[in-house]
Amino acid sequence: MYEISAETVIRGDLAVVWATATDVEGRPVWDPHEQTARLDGAFAPGTTGWSKPRGGPGVNWLITTVEPLCRWGSQSRVPGGKLVGENRFEDLGQGQIRCHKTVRVIGPFAVLFRLYFGKRIRRDFFKTWSALELEAARRADLVA
């Protein structure tokens, strides 16, 4: 198994950040990590989707858990195993939100994943969070 985990604090309204982060089809517009994405139903456990990160292969995935305004998890198949992701949001008050992401690769593909994708994906976590903060602020201004 190989695991990547990181966290940061961003500014914003939790409801707007959550709505922005879970808008799967809108992500490629603001997230520098995503090239294209599709969700095959409601953002809920059991719903499938497909996404293609920039510079990486497209992958089918399944939403496994959703706790609104708190966390969601997903998993996808990789050669000989699976990739499991979890995204957490914690309202710290005063407009601050702790974002935490963990990606686990289980199975023999973990070694190749670590060597080829590991550093870049962890670095992309922070790029995505910065872009999420900006996009959520933009969306909040549209509503205000």
mmCIF file of N, CA and C in Angstrom:
data_model
loop_
_atom_site.group_PDB
_atom_site.id
_atom_site.type_symbol
_atom_site.label_atom_id
_atom_site.label_comp_id
_atom_site.label_asym_id
_atom_site.label_seq_id
_atom_site.Cartn_x
_atom_site.Cartn_y
_atom_site.Cartn_z
ATOM 1 N N MET A 1 0.837 -1.181 0.000
ATOM 2 C CA MET A 1 0.000 0.000 0.000
ATOM 3 C C MET A 1 0.883 1.246 0.000
ATOM 4 N N TYR A 2 0.404 2.267 -0.670
ATOM 5 C CA TYR A 2 1.070 3.566 -0.689
ATOM 6 C C TYR A 2 0.029 4.620 -0.339
ATOM 7 N N GLU A 3 0.401 5.577 0.516
ATOM 8 C CA GLU A 3 -0.543 6.603 0.945
ATOM 9 C C GLU A 3 0.074 7.986 0.819
ATOM 10 N N ILE A 4 -0.723 8.912 0.302
ATOM 11 C CA ILE A 4 -0.360 10.324 0.244
ATOM 12 C C ILE A 4 -1.421 11.060 1.044
ATOM 13 N N SER A 5 -0.986 11.952 1.918
ATOM 14 C CA SER A 5 -1.925 12.696 2.731
ATOM 15 C C SER A 5 -1.380 14.099 2.945
ATOM 16 N N ALA A 6 -2.269 15.086 2.915
ATOM 17 C CA ALA A 6 -1.854 16.467 3.154
ATOM 18 C C ALA A 6 -3.060 17.271 3.596
ATOM 19 N N GLU A 7 -2.783 18.424 4.203
ATOM 20 C CA GLU A 7 -3.866 19.318 4.587
ATOM 21 C C GLU A 7 -3.390 20.757 4.517
ATOM 22 N N THR A 8 -4.371 21.654 4.465
ATOM 23 C CA THR A 8 -4.102 23.082 4.467
ATOM 24 C C THR A 8 -5.336 23.782 5.004
ATOM 25 N N VAL A 9 -5.233 25.066 5.220
ATOM 26 C CA VAL A 9 -6.367 25.885 5.638
ATOM 27 C C VAL A 9 -6.618 26.917 4.557
ATOM 28 N N ILE A 10 -7.882 27.014 4.129
ATOM 29 C CA ILE A 10 -8.274 28.019 3.151
ATOM 30 C C ILE A 10 -9.341 28.909 3.782
ATOM 31 N N ARG A 11 -9.629 30.031 3.138
ATOM 32 C CA ARG A 11 -10.673 30.936 3.600
ATOM 33 C C ARG A 11 -11.912 30.743 2.747
ATOM 34 N N GLY A 12 -13.076 30.884 3.370
ATOM 35 C CA GLY A 12 -14.313 30.799 2.615
ATOM 36 C C GLY A 12 -15.474 30.371 3.479
ATOM 37 N N ASP A 13 -16.633 30.355 2.868
ATOM 38 C CA ASP A 13 -17.850 29.859 3.500
ATOM 39 C C ASP A 13 -17.927 28.362 3.227
ATOM 40 N N LEU A 14 -18.082 27.559 4.265
ATOM 41 C CA LEU A 14 -18.045 26.103 4.110
ATOM 42 C C LEU A 14 -19.080 25.605 3.109
ATOM 43 N N ALA A 15 -20.291 26.136 3.144
ATOM 44 C CA ALA A 15 -21.332 25.673 2.216
ATOM 45 C C ALA A 15 -20.944 25.946 0.769
ATOM 46 N N VAL A 16 -20.346 27.101 0.510
ATOM 47 C CA VAL A 16 -19.937 27.437 -0.860
ATOM 48 C C VAL A 16 -18.729 26.605 -1.271
ATOM 49 N N VAL A 17 -17.784 26.413 -0.369
ATOM 50 C CA VAL A 17 -16.611 25.568 -0.667
ATOM 51 C C VAL A 17 -17.070 24.148 -0.973
ATOM 52 N N TRP A 18 -17.977 23.617 -0.155
ATOM 53 C CA TRP A 18 -18.484 22.263 -0.379
ATOM 54 C C TRP A 18 -19.169 22.165 -1.735
ATOM 55 N N ALA A 19 -20.064 23.115 -2.028
ATOM 56 C CA ALA A 19 -20.788 23.090 -3.304
ATOM 57 C C ALA A 19 -19.827 23.177 -4.486
ATOM 58 N N THR A 20 -18.787 23.961 -4.350
ATOM 59 C CA THR A 20 -17.791 24.100 -5.421
ATOM 60 C C THR A 20 -17.004 22.806 -5.586
ATOM 61 N N ALA A 21 -16.538 22.253 -4.484
ATOM 62 C CA ALA A 21 -15.707 21.039 -4.533
ATOM 63 C C ALA A 21 -16.477 19.833 -5.034
ATOM 64 N N THR A 22 -17.782 19.773 -4.780
ATOM 65 C CA THR A 22 -18.569 18.606 -5.186
ATOM 66 C C THR A 22 -19.264 18.796 -6.528
ATOM 67 N N ASP A 23 -19.029 19.907 -7.182
ATOM 68 C CA ASP A 23 -19.537 20.155 -8.540
ATOM 69 C C ASP A 23 -18.561 19.497 -9.517
ATOM 70 N N VAL A 24 -18.684 18.199 -9.660
ATOM 71 C CA VAL A 24 -17.708 17.399 -10.412
ATOM 72 C C VAL A 24 -17.543 17.909 -11.847
ATOM 73 N N GLU A 25 -18.627 18.142 -12.538
ATOM 74 C CA GLU A 25 -18.531 18.551 -13.944
ATOM 75 C C GLU A 25 -17.993 19.967 -14.098
ATOM 76 N N GLY A 26 -18.081 20.787 -13.061
ATOM 77 C CA GLY A 26 -17.532 22.136 -13.108
ATOM 78 C C GLY A 26 -16.059 22.219 -12.748
ATOM 79 N N ARG A 27 -15.525 21.152 -12.172
ATOM 80 C CA ARG A 27 -14.130 21.188 -11.697
ATOM 81 C C ARG A 27 -13.098 21.519 -12.769
ATOM 82 N N PRO A 28 -13.207 20.960 -13.976
ATOM 83 C CA PRO A 28 -12.175 21.262 -14.972
ATOM 84 C C PRO A 28 -12.057 22.750 -15.303
ATOM 85 N N VAL A 29 -13.094 23.529 -15.018
ATOM 86 C CA VAL A 29 -13.050 24.966 -15.287
ATOM 87 C C VAL A 29 -12.086 25.672 -14.334
ATOM 88 N N TRP A 30 -12.046 25.244 -13.071
ATOM 89 C CA TRP A 30 -11.229 25.962 -12.088
ATOM 90 C C TRP A 30 -10.084 25.144 -11.497
ATOM 91 N N ASP A 31 -10.137 23.824 -11.534
ATOM 92 C CA ASP A 31 -9.132 22.971 -10.893
ATOM 93 C C ASP A 31 -7.997 22.671 -11.871
ATOM 94 N N PRO A 32 -6.776 23.124 -11.583
ATOM 95 C CA PRO A 32 -5.667 22.890 -12.508
ATOM 96 C C PRO A 32 -5.290 21.414 -12.647
ATOM 97 N N HIS A 33 -5.780 20.566 -11.757
ATOM 98 C CA HIS A 33 -5.471 19.132 -11.813
ATOM 99 C C HIS A 33 -6.374 18.390 -12.799
ATOM 100 N N GLU A 34 -7.617 18.852 -12.960
ATOM 101 C CA GLU A 34 -8.602 18.127 -13.762
ATOM 102 C C GLU A 34 -8.700 18.653 -15.187
ATOM 103 N N GLN A 35 -8.621 17.749 -16.139
ATOM 104 C CA GLN A 35 -8.800 18.106 -17.547
ATOM 105 C C GLN A 35 -10.270 17.973 -17.951
ATOM 106 N N THR A 36 -10.904 16.892 -17.526
ATOM 107 C CA THR A 36 -12.318 16.674 -17.812
ATOM 108 C C THR A 36 -12.904 15.757 -16.740
ATOM 109 N N ALA A 37 -14.204 15.901 -16.504
ATOM 110 C CA ALA A 37 -14.845 15.072 -15.475
ATOM 111 C C ALA A 37 -16.333 14.954 -15.758
ATOM 112 N N ARG A 38 -16.887 13.832 -15.296
ATOM 113 C CA ARG A 38 -18.321 13.565 -15.485
ATOM 114 C C ARG A 38 -18.843 12.833 -14.255
ATOM 115 N N LEU A 39 -20.064 13.174 -13.840
ATOM 116 C CA LEU A 39 -20.731 12.488 -12.749
ATOM 117 C C LEU A 39 -22.002 11.882 -13.317
ATOM 118 N N ASP A 40 -22.250 10.603 -13.036
ATOM 119 C CA ASP A 40 -23.369 9.877 -13.633
ATOM 120 C C ASP A 40 -24.615 9.856 -12.755
ATOM 121 N N GLY A 41 -24.863 10.920 -12.020
ATOM 122 C CA GLY A 41 -26.033 11.004 -11.151
ATOM 123 C C GLY A 41 -25.787 12.011 -10.053
ATOM 124 N N ALA A 42 -26.519 11.856 -8.958
ATOM 125 C CA ALA A 42 -26.378 12.752 -7.818
ATOM 126 C C ALA A 42 -25.057 12.498 -7.096
ATOM 127 N N PHE A 43 -24.548 13.506 -6.414
ATOM 128 C CA PHE A 43 -23.323 13.355 -5.628
ATOM 129 C C PHE A 43 -23.689 12.606 -4.347
ATOM 130 N N ALA A 44 -23.669 11.273 -4.438
ATOM 131 C CA ALA A 44 -24.116 10.413 -3.344
ATOM 132 C C ALA A 44 -23.411 9.066 -3.438
ATOM 133 N N PRO A 45 -23.318 8.350 -2.313
ATOM 134 C CA PRO A 45 -22.716 7.013 -2.349
ATOM 135 C C PRO A 45 -23.397 6.138 -3.404
ATOM 136 N N GLY A 46 -22.575 5.409 -4.144
ATOM 137 C CA GLY A 46 -23.073 4.523 -5.187
ATOM 138 C C GLY A 46 -23.067 5.136 -6.577
ATOM 139 N N THR A 47 -22.907 6.452 -6.660
ATOM 140 C CA THR A 47 -22.865 7.113 -7.967
ATOM 141 C C THR A 47 -21.483 6.956 -8.576
ATOM 142 N N THR A 48 -21.448 6.705 -9.877
ATOM 143 C CA THR A 48 -20.186 6.565 -10.589
ATOM 144 C C THR A 48 -19.860 7.849 -11.336
ATOM 145 N N GLY A 49 -18.609 7.928 -11.728
ATOM 146 C CA GLY A 49 -18.146 9.063 -12.513
ATOM 147 C C GLY A 49 -16.898 8.681 -13.272
ATOM 148 N N TRP A 50 -16.409 9.622 -14.024
ATOM 149 C CA TRP A 50 -15.182 9.436 -14.801
ATOM 150 C C TRP A 50 -14.459 10.765 -14.808
ATOM 151 N N SER A 51 -13.151 10.727 -14.687
ATOM 152 C CA SER A 51 -12.369 11.956 -14.793
ATOM 153 C C SER A 51 -11.002 11.644 -15.388
ATOM 154 N N LYS A 52 -10.430 12.702 -15.961
ATOM 155 C CA LYS A 52 -9.093 12.606 -16.529
ATOM 156 C C LYS A 52 -8.271 13.762 -15.998
ATOM 157 N N PRO A 53 -7.271 13.452 -15.171
ATOM 158 C CA PRO A 53 -6.388 14.521 -14.701
ATOM 159 C C PRO A 53 -5.445 14.959 -15.820
ATOM 160 N N ARG A 54 -4.986 16.181 -15.756
ATOM 161 C CA ARG A 54 -4.014 16.665 -16.748
ATOM 162 C C ARG A 54 -2.745 15.817 -16.630
ATOM 163 N N GLY A 55 -2.307 15.286 -17.742
ATOM 164 C CA GLY A 55 -1.095 14.480 -17.771
ATOM 165 C C GLY A 55 -1.259 13.059 -17.268
ATOM 166 N N GLY A 56 -2.487 12.623 -17.036
ATOM 167 C CA GLY A 56 -2.710 11.274 -16.534
ATOM 168 C C GLY A 56 -3.818 10.584 -17.301
ATOM 169 N N PRO A 57 -4.007 9.311 -17.048
ATOM 170 C CA PRO A 57 -5.058 8.568 -17.747
ATOM 171 C C PRO A 57 -6.435 8.817 -17.136
ATOM 172 N N GLY A 58 -7.476 8.681 -17.950
ATOM 173 C CA GLY A 58 -8.847 8.770 -17.461
ATOM 174 C C GLY A 58 -9.166 7.553 -16.608
ATOM 175 N N VAL A 59 -10.048 7.753 -15.640
ATOM 176 C CA VAL A 59 -10.372 6.660 -14.726
ATOM 177 C C VAL A 59 -11.846 6.727 -14.321
ATOM 178 N N ASN A 60 -12.471 5.552 -14.254
ATOM 179 C CA ASN A 60 -13.817 5.426 -13.708
ATOM 180 C C ASN A 60 -13.690 5.341 -12.197
ATOM 181 N N TRP A 61 -14.648 5.910 -11.469
ATOM 182 C CA TRP A 61 -14.613 5.859 -10.019
ATOM 183 C C TRP A 61 -16.023 5.786 -9.460
ATOM 184 N N LEU A 62 -16.097 5.474 -8.181
ATOM 185 C CA LEU A 62 -17.352 5.288 -7.465
ATOM 186 C C LEU A 62 -17.315 6.112 -6.187
ATOM 187 N N ILE A 63 -18.365 6.889 -5.933
ATOM 188 C CA ILE A 63 -18.458 7.605 -4.655
ATOM 189 C C ILE A 63 -18.849 6.581 -3.590
ATOM 190 N N THR A 64 -18.056 6.501 -2.534
ATOM 191 C CA THR A 64 -18.289 5.505 -1.487
ATOM 192 C C THR A 64 -18.924 6.092 -0.230
ATOM 193 N N THR A 65 -18.601 7.323 0.087
ATOM 194 C CA THR A 65 -19.165 7.965 1.280
ATOM 195 C C THR A 65 -19.411 9.439 1.007
ATOM 196 N N VAL A 66 -20.452 9.971 1.609
ATOM 197 C CA VAL A 66 -20.711 11.414 1.578
ATOM 198 C C VAL A 66 -21.304 11.805 2.926
ATOM 199 N N GLU A 67 -20.652 12.717 3.597
ATOM 200 C CA GLU A 67 -21.190 13.382 4.782
ATOM 201 C C GLU A 67 -21.206 14.861 4.425
ATOM 202 N N PRO A 68 -22.379 15.397 4.041
ATOM 203 C CA PRO A 68 -22.450 16.782 3.559
ATOM 204 C C PRO A 68 -21.730 17.772 4.473
ATOM 205 N N LEU A 69 -20.997 18.661 3.829
ATOM 206 C CA LEU A 69 -20.219 19.724 4.470
ATOM 207 C C LEU A 69 -19.058 19.194 5.309
ATOM 208 N N CYS A 70 -18.786 17.897 5.236
ATOM 209 C CA CYS A 70 -17.754 17.305 6.083
ATOM 210 C C CYS A 70 -16.738 16.462 5.294
ATOM 211 N N ARG A 71 -17.223 15.445 4.565
ATOM 212 C CA ARG A 71 -16.268 14.588 3.854
ATOM 213 C C ARG A 71 -16.959 13.793 2.757
ATOM 214 N N TRP A 72 -16.146 13.345 1.807
ATOM 215 C CA TRP A 72 -16.598 12.360 0.835
ATOM 216 C C TRP A 72 -15.417 11.481 0.472
ATOM 217 N N GLY A 73 -15.745 10.268 0.036
ATOM 218 C CA GLY A 73 -14.721 9.322 -0.361
ATOM 219 C C GLY A 73 -15.087 8.687 -1.689
ATOM 220 N N SER A 74 -14.079 8.207 -2.369
ATOM 221 C CA SER A 74 -14.291 7.538 -3.652
ATOM 222 C C SER A 74 -13.242 6.447 -3.817
ATOM 223 N N GLN A 75 -13.511 5.559 -4.760
ATOM 224 C CA GLN A 75 -12.512 4.545 -5.092
ATOM 225 C C GLN A 75 -12.596 4.206 -6.562
ATOM 226 N N SER A 76 -11.478 3.731 -7.075
ATOM 227 C CA SER A 76 -11.419 3.279 -8.464
ATOM 228 C C SER A 76 -10.493 2.078 -8.535
ATOM 229 N N ARG A 77 -10.648 1.345 -9.603
ATOM 230 C CA ARG A 77 -9.786 0.180 -9.810
ATOM 231 C C ARG A 77 -8.498 0.610 -10.492
ATOM 232 N N VAL A 78 -7.423 -0.017 -10.078
ATOM 233 C CA VAL A 78 -6.121 0.123 -10.732
ATOM 234 C C VAL A 78 -5.610 -1.297 -10.944
ATOM 235 N N PRO A 79 -4.628 -1.487 -11.811
ATOM 236 C CA PRO A 79 -4.156 -2.851 -12.060
ATOM 237 C C PRO A 79 -3.822 -3.602 -10.765
ATOM 238 N N GLY A 80 -4.540 -4.677 -10.518
ATOM 239 C CA GLY A 80 -4.282 -5.520 -9.358
ATOM 240 C C GLY A 80 -4.722 -4.951 -8.025
ATOM 241 N N GLY A 81 -5.500 -3.876 -8.027
ATOM 242 C CA GLY A 81 -5.896 -3.306 -6.741
ATOM 243 C C GLY A 81 -6.876 -2.160 -6.891
ATOM 244 N N LYS A 82 -6.771 -1.200 -5.980
ATOM 245 C CA LYS A 82 -7.679 -0.064 -6.040
ATOM 246 C C LYS A 82 -7.016 1.193 -5.495
ATOM 247 N N LEU A 83 -7.578 2.316 -5.886
ATOM 248 C CA LEU A 83 -7.170 3.626 -5.423
ATOM 249 C C LEU A 83 -8.344 4.174 -4.608
ATOM 250 N N VAL A 84 -8.075 4.565 -3.369
ATOM 251 C CA VAL A 84 -9.114 5.045 -2.466
ATOM 252 C C VAL A 84 -8.770 6.469 -2.063
ATOM 253 N N GLY A 85 -9.735 7.367 -2.223
ATOM 254 C CA GLY A 85 -9.501 8.764 -1.856
ATOM 255 C C GLY A 85 -10.496 9.231 -0.814
ATOM 256 N N GLU A 86 -10.058 10.140 0.042
ATOM 257 C CA GLU A 86 -10.950 10.753 1.016
ATOM 258 C C GLU A 86 -10.634 12.243 1.094
ATOM 259 N N ASN A 87 -11.692 13.049 1.073
ATOM 260 C CA ASN A 87 -11.593 14.503 1.163
ATOM 261 C C ASN A 87 -12.373 14.944 2.389
ATOM 262 N N ARG A 88 -11.732 15.727 3.251
ATOM 263 C CA ARG A 88 -12.386 16.201 4.475
ATOM 264 C C ARG A 88 -12.325 17.724 4.537
ATOM 265 N N PHE A 89 -13.397 18.300 5.099
ATOM 266 C CA PHE A 89 -13.476 19.735 5.314
ATOM 267 C C PHE A 89 -13.907 19.968 6.753
ATOM 268 N N GLU A 90 -13.223 20.865 7.438
ATOM 269 C CA GLU A 90 -13.557 21.173 8.828
ATOM 270 C C GLU A 90 -13.659 22.681 8.980
ATOM 271 N N ASP A 91 -14.814 23.147 9.420
ATOM 272 C CA ASP A 91 -15.035 24.567 9.657
ATOM 273 C C ASP A 91 -14.308 24.963 10.939
ATOM 274 N N LEU A 92 -13.320 25.835 10.799
ATOM 275 C CA LEU A 92 -12.534 26.279 11.954
ATOM 276 C C LEU A 92 -13.074 27.577 12.544
ATOM 277 N N GLY A 93 -14.116 28.119 11.932
ATOM 278 C CA GLY A 93 -14.661 29.396 12.383
ATOM 279 C C GLY A 93 -13.952 30.560 11.727
ATOM 280 N N GLN A 94 -14.559 31.719 11.805
ATOM 281 C CA GLN A 94 -13.993 32.953 11.256
ATOM 282 C C GLN A 94 -13.599 32.815 9.789
ATOM 283 N N GLY A 95 -14.390 32.037 9.035
ATOM 284 C CA GLY A 95 -14.158 31.906 7.606
ATOM 285 C C GLY A 95 -12.977 31.048 7.215
ATOM 286 N N GLN A 96 -12.493 30.227 8.133
ATOM 287 C CA GLN A 96 -11.365 29.344 7.819
ATOM 288 C C GLN A 96 -11.842 27.896 7.774
ATOM 289 N N ILE A 97 -11.328 27.165 6.781
ATOM 290 C CA ILE A 97 -11.705 25.768 6.579
ATOM 291 C C ILE A 97 -10.443 24.932 6.424
ATOM 292 N N ARG A 98 -10.351 23.894 7.240
ATOM 293 C CA ARG A 98 -9.239 22.943 7.080
ATOM 294 C C ARG A 98 -9.642 21.932 6.014
ATOM 295 N N CYS A 99 -8.792 21.781 5.006
ATOM 296 C CA CYS A 99 -8.996 20.801 3.935
ATOM 297 C C CYS A 99 -7.951 19.706 4.120
ATOM 298 N N HIS A 100 -8.392 18.477 4.067
ATOM 299 C CA HIS A 100 -7.498 17.327 4.235
ATOM 300 C C HIS A 100 -7.826 16.312 3.146
ATOM 301 N N LYS A 101 -6.799 15.801 2.503
ATOM 302 C CA LYS A 101 -6.997 14.799 1.453
ATOM 303 C C LYS A 101 -6.030 13.656 1.671
ATOM 304 N N THR A 102 -6.554 12.439 1.485
ATOM 305 C CA THR A 102 -5.738 11.236 1.556
ATOM 306 C C THR A 102 -6.033 10.395 0.326
ATOM 307 N N VAL A 103 -4.988 9.879 -0.297
ATOM 308 C CA VAL A 103 -5.112 8.939 -1.408
ATOM 309 C C VAL A 103 -4.311 7.702 -1.025
ATOM 310 N N ARG A 104 -4.967 6.538 -1.105
ATOM 311 C CA ARG A 104 -4.306 5.258 -0.831
ATOM 312 C C ARG A 104 -4.360 4.401 -2.084
ATOM 313 N N VAL A 105 -3.239 3.818 -2.422
ATOM 314 C CA VAL A 105 -3.182 2.879 -3.540
ATOM 315 C C VAL A 105 -2.876 1.521 -2.944
ATOM 316 N N ILE A 106 -3.770 0.573 -3.197
ATOM 317 C CA ILE A 106 -3.660 -0.759 -2.618
ATOM 318 C C ILE A 106 -3.415 -1.763 -3.740
ATOM 319 N N GLY A 107 -2.399 -2.582 -3.594
ATOM 320 C CA GLY A 107 -2.079 -3.587 -4.599
ATOM 321 C C GLY A 107 -0.733 -3.324 -5.243
ATOM 322 N N PRO A 108 -0.347 -4.162 -6.199
ATOM 323 C CA PRO A 108 0.984 -4.069 -6.800
ATOM 324 C C PRO A 108 1.229 -2.780 -7.582
ATOM 325 N N PHE A 109 0.171 -2.117 -8.018
ATOM 326 C CA PHE A 109 0.305 -0.861 -8.752
ATOM 327 C C PHE A 109 0.846 0.259 -7.857
ATOM 328 N N ALA A 110 0.813 0.061 -6.543
ATOM 329 C CA ALA A 110 1.246 1.092 -5.600
ATOM 330 C C ALA A 110 2.687 1.532 -5.841
ATOM 331 N N VAL A 111 3.556 0.599 -6.176
ATOM 332 C CA VAL A 111 4.966 0.935 -6.398
ATOM 333 C C VAL A 111 5.115 1.864 -7.600
ATOM 334 N N LEU A 112 4.503 1.518 -8.702
ATOM 335 C CA LEU A 112 4.568 2.357 -9.902
ATOM 336 C C LEU A 112 3.893 3.704 -9.651
ATOM 337 N N PHE A 113 2.763 3.690 -8.980
ATOM 338 C CA PHE A 113 2.043 4.919 -8.674
ATOM 339 C C PHE A 113 2.937 5.859 -7.879
ATOM 340 N N ARG A 114 3.586 5.322 -6.856
ATOM 341 C CA ARG A 114 4.476 6.138 -6.013
ATOM 342 C C ARG A 114 5.590 6.768 -6.837
ATOM 343 N N LEU A 115 6.216 5.975 -7.674
ATOM 344 C CA LEU A 115 7.338 6.475 -8.462
ATOM 345 C C LEU A 115 6.918 7.472 -9.539
ATOM 346 N N TYR A 116 5.801 7.206 -10.183
ATOM 347 C CA TYR A 116 5.412 8.016 -11.329
ATOM 348 C C TYR A 116 4.507 9.194 -10.967
ATOM 349 N N PHE A 117 3.536 8.968 -10.064
ATOM 350 C CA PHE A 117 2.526 9.989 -9.791
ATOM 351 C C PHE A 117 2.645 10.653 -8.415
ATOM 352 N N GLY A 118 3.252 9.992 -7.454
ATOM 353 C CA GLY A 118 3.216 10.405 -6.057
ATOM 354 C C GLY A 118 3.509 11.865 -5.770
ATOM 355 N N LYS A 119 4.697 12.337 -6.105
ATOM 356 C CA LYS A 119 5.077 13.716 -5.800
ATOM 357 C C LYS A 119 4.171 14.721 -6.492
ATOM 358 N N ARG A 120 3.855 14.459 -7.746
ATOM 359 C CA ARG A 120 3.036 15.404 -8.503
ATOM 360 C C ARG A 120 1.635 15.507 -7.930
ATOM 361 N N ILE A 121 1.055 14.387 -7.543
ATOM 362 C CA ILE A 121 -0.305 14.414 -7.011
ATOM 363 C C ILE A 121 -0.347 15.170 -5.685
ATOM 364 N N ARG A 122 0.591 14.935 -4.815
ATOM 365 C CA ARG A 122 0.616 15.661 -3.534
ATOM 366 C C ARG A 122 0.759 17.162 -3.790
ATOM 367 N N ARG A 123 1.618 17.543 -4.697
ATOM 368 C CA ARG A 123 1.796 18.958 -5.062
ATOM 369 C C ARG A 123 0.493 19.521 -5.630
ATOM 370 N N ASP A 124 -0.207 18.706 -6.421
ATOM 371 C CA ASP A 124 -1.482 19.141 -7.003
ATOM 372 C C ASP A 124 -2.562 19.354 -5.953
ATOM 373 N N PHE A 125 -2.503 18.634 -4.827
ATOM 374 C CA PHE A 125 -3.469 18.874 -3.743
ATOM 375 C C PHE A 125 -3.500 20.369 -3.422
ATOM 376 N N PHE A 126 -2.320 20.949 -3.242
ATOM 377 C CA PHE A 126 -2.217 22.350 -2.829
ATOM 378 C C PHE A 126 -2.653 23.309 -3.937
ATOM 379 N N LYS A 127 -2.348 22.966 -5.176
ATOM 380 C CA LYS A 127 -2.817 23.789 -6.300
ATOM 381 C C LYS A 127 -4.338 23.761 -6.371
ATOM 382 N N THR A 128 -4.920 22.590 -6.166
ATOM 383 C CA THR A 128 -6.377 22.456 -6.192
ATOM 384 C C THR A 128 -7.003 23.248 -5.053
ATOM 385 N N TRP A 129 -6.461 23.152 -3.851
ATOM 386 C CA TRP A 129 -7.026 23.893 -2.723
ATOM 387 C C TRP A 129 -6.962 25.399 -2.948
ATOM 388 N N SER A 130 -5.854 25.896 -3.501
ATOM 389 C CA SER A 130 -5.758 27.330 -3.797
ATOM 390 C C SER A 130 -6.810 27.743 -4.820
ATOM 391 N N ALA A 131 -6.966 26.923 -5.846
ATOM 392 C CA ALA A 131 -7.969 27.215 -6.877
ATOM 393 C C ALA A 131 -9.383 27.091 -6.310
ATOM 394 N N LEU A 132 -9.612 26.140 -5.403
ATOM 395 C CA LEU A 132 -10.913 25.976 -4.760
ATOM 396 C C LEU A 132 -11.263 27.227 -3.957
ATOM 397 N N GLU A 133 -10.311 27.740 -3.227
ATOM 398 C CA GLU A 133 -10.535 28.952 -2.436
ATOM 399 C C GLU A 133 -10.943 30.116 -3.344
ATOM 400 N N LEU A 134 -10.246 30.289 -4.453
ATOM 401 C CA LEU A 134 -10.560 31.374 -5.392
ATOM 402 C C LEU A 134 -11.919 31.178 -6.055
ATOM 403 N N GLU A 135 -12.217 29.960 -6.488
ATOM 404 C CA GLU A 135 -13.489 29.696 -7.164
ATOM 405 C C GLU A 135 -14.662 29.827 -6.206
ATOM 406 N N ALA A 136 -14.508 29.358 -4.972
ATOM 407 C CA ALA A 136 -15.584 29.495 -3.983
ATOM 408 C C ALA A 136 -15.835 30.967 -3.677
ATOM 409 N N ALA A 137 -14.782 31.769 -3.602
ATOM 410 C CA ALA A 137 -14.951 33.212 -3.373
ATOM 411 C C ALA A 137 -15.682 33.847 -4.555
ATOM 412 N N ARG A 138 -15.330 33.435 -5.768
ATOM 413 C CA ARG A 138 -16.003 33.962 -6.956
ATOM 414 C C ARG A 138 -17.489 33.606 -6.920
ATOM 415 N N ARG A 139 -17.800 32.348 -6.601
ATOM 416 C CA ARG A 139 -19.197 31.923 -6.545
ATOM 417 C C ARG A 139 -19.961 32.620 -5.417
ATOM 418 N N ALA A 140 -19.300 32.847 -4.298
ATOM 419 C CA ALA A 140 -19.958 33.548 -3.187
ATOM 420 C C ALA A 140 -20.294 34.978 -3.582
ATOM 421 N N ASP A 141 -19.414 35.619 -4.350
ATOM 422 C CA ASP A 141 -19.675 36.992 -4.828
ATOM 423 C C ASP A 141 -20.846 37.031 -5.783
ATOM 424 N N LEU A 142 -21.042 35.971 -6.573
ATOM 425 C CA LEU A 142 -22.162 35.918 -7.518
ATOM 426 C C LEU A 142 -23.494 35.834 -6.779
ATOM 427 N N VAL A 143 -23.482 35.182 -5.617
ATOM 428 C CA VAL A 143 -24.706 34.997 -4.851
ATOM 429 C C VAL A 143 -25.024 36.250 -4.027
ATOM 430 N N ALA A 144 -23.986 36.921 -3.573
ATOM 431 C CA ALA A 144 -24.151 38.085 -2.680
ATOM 432 C C ALA A 144 -24.807 39.267 -3.374
#
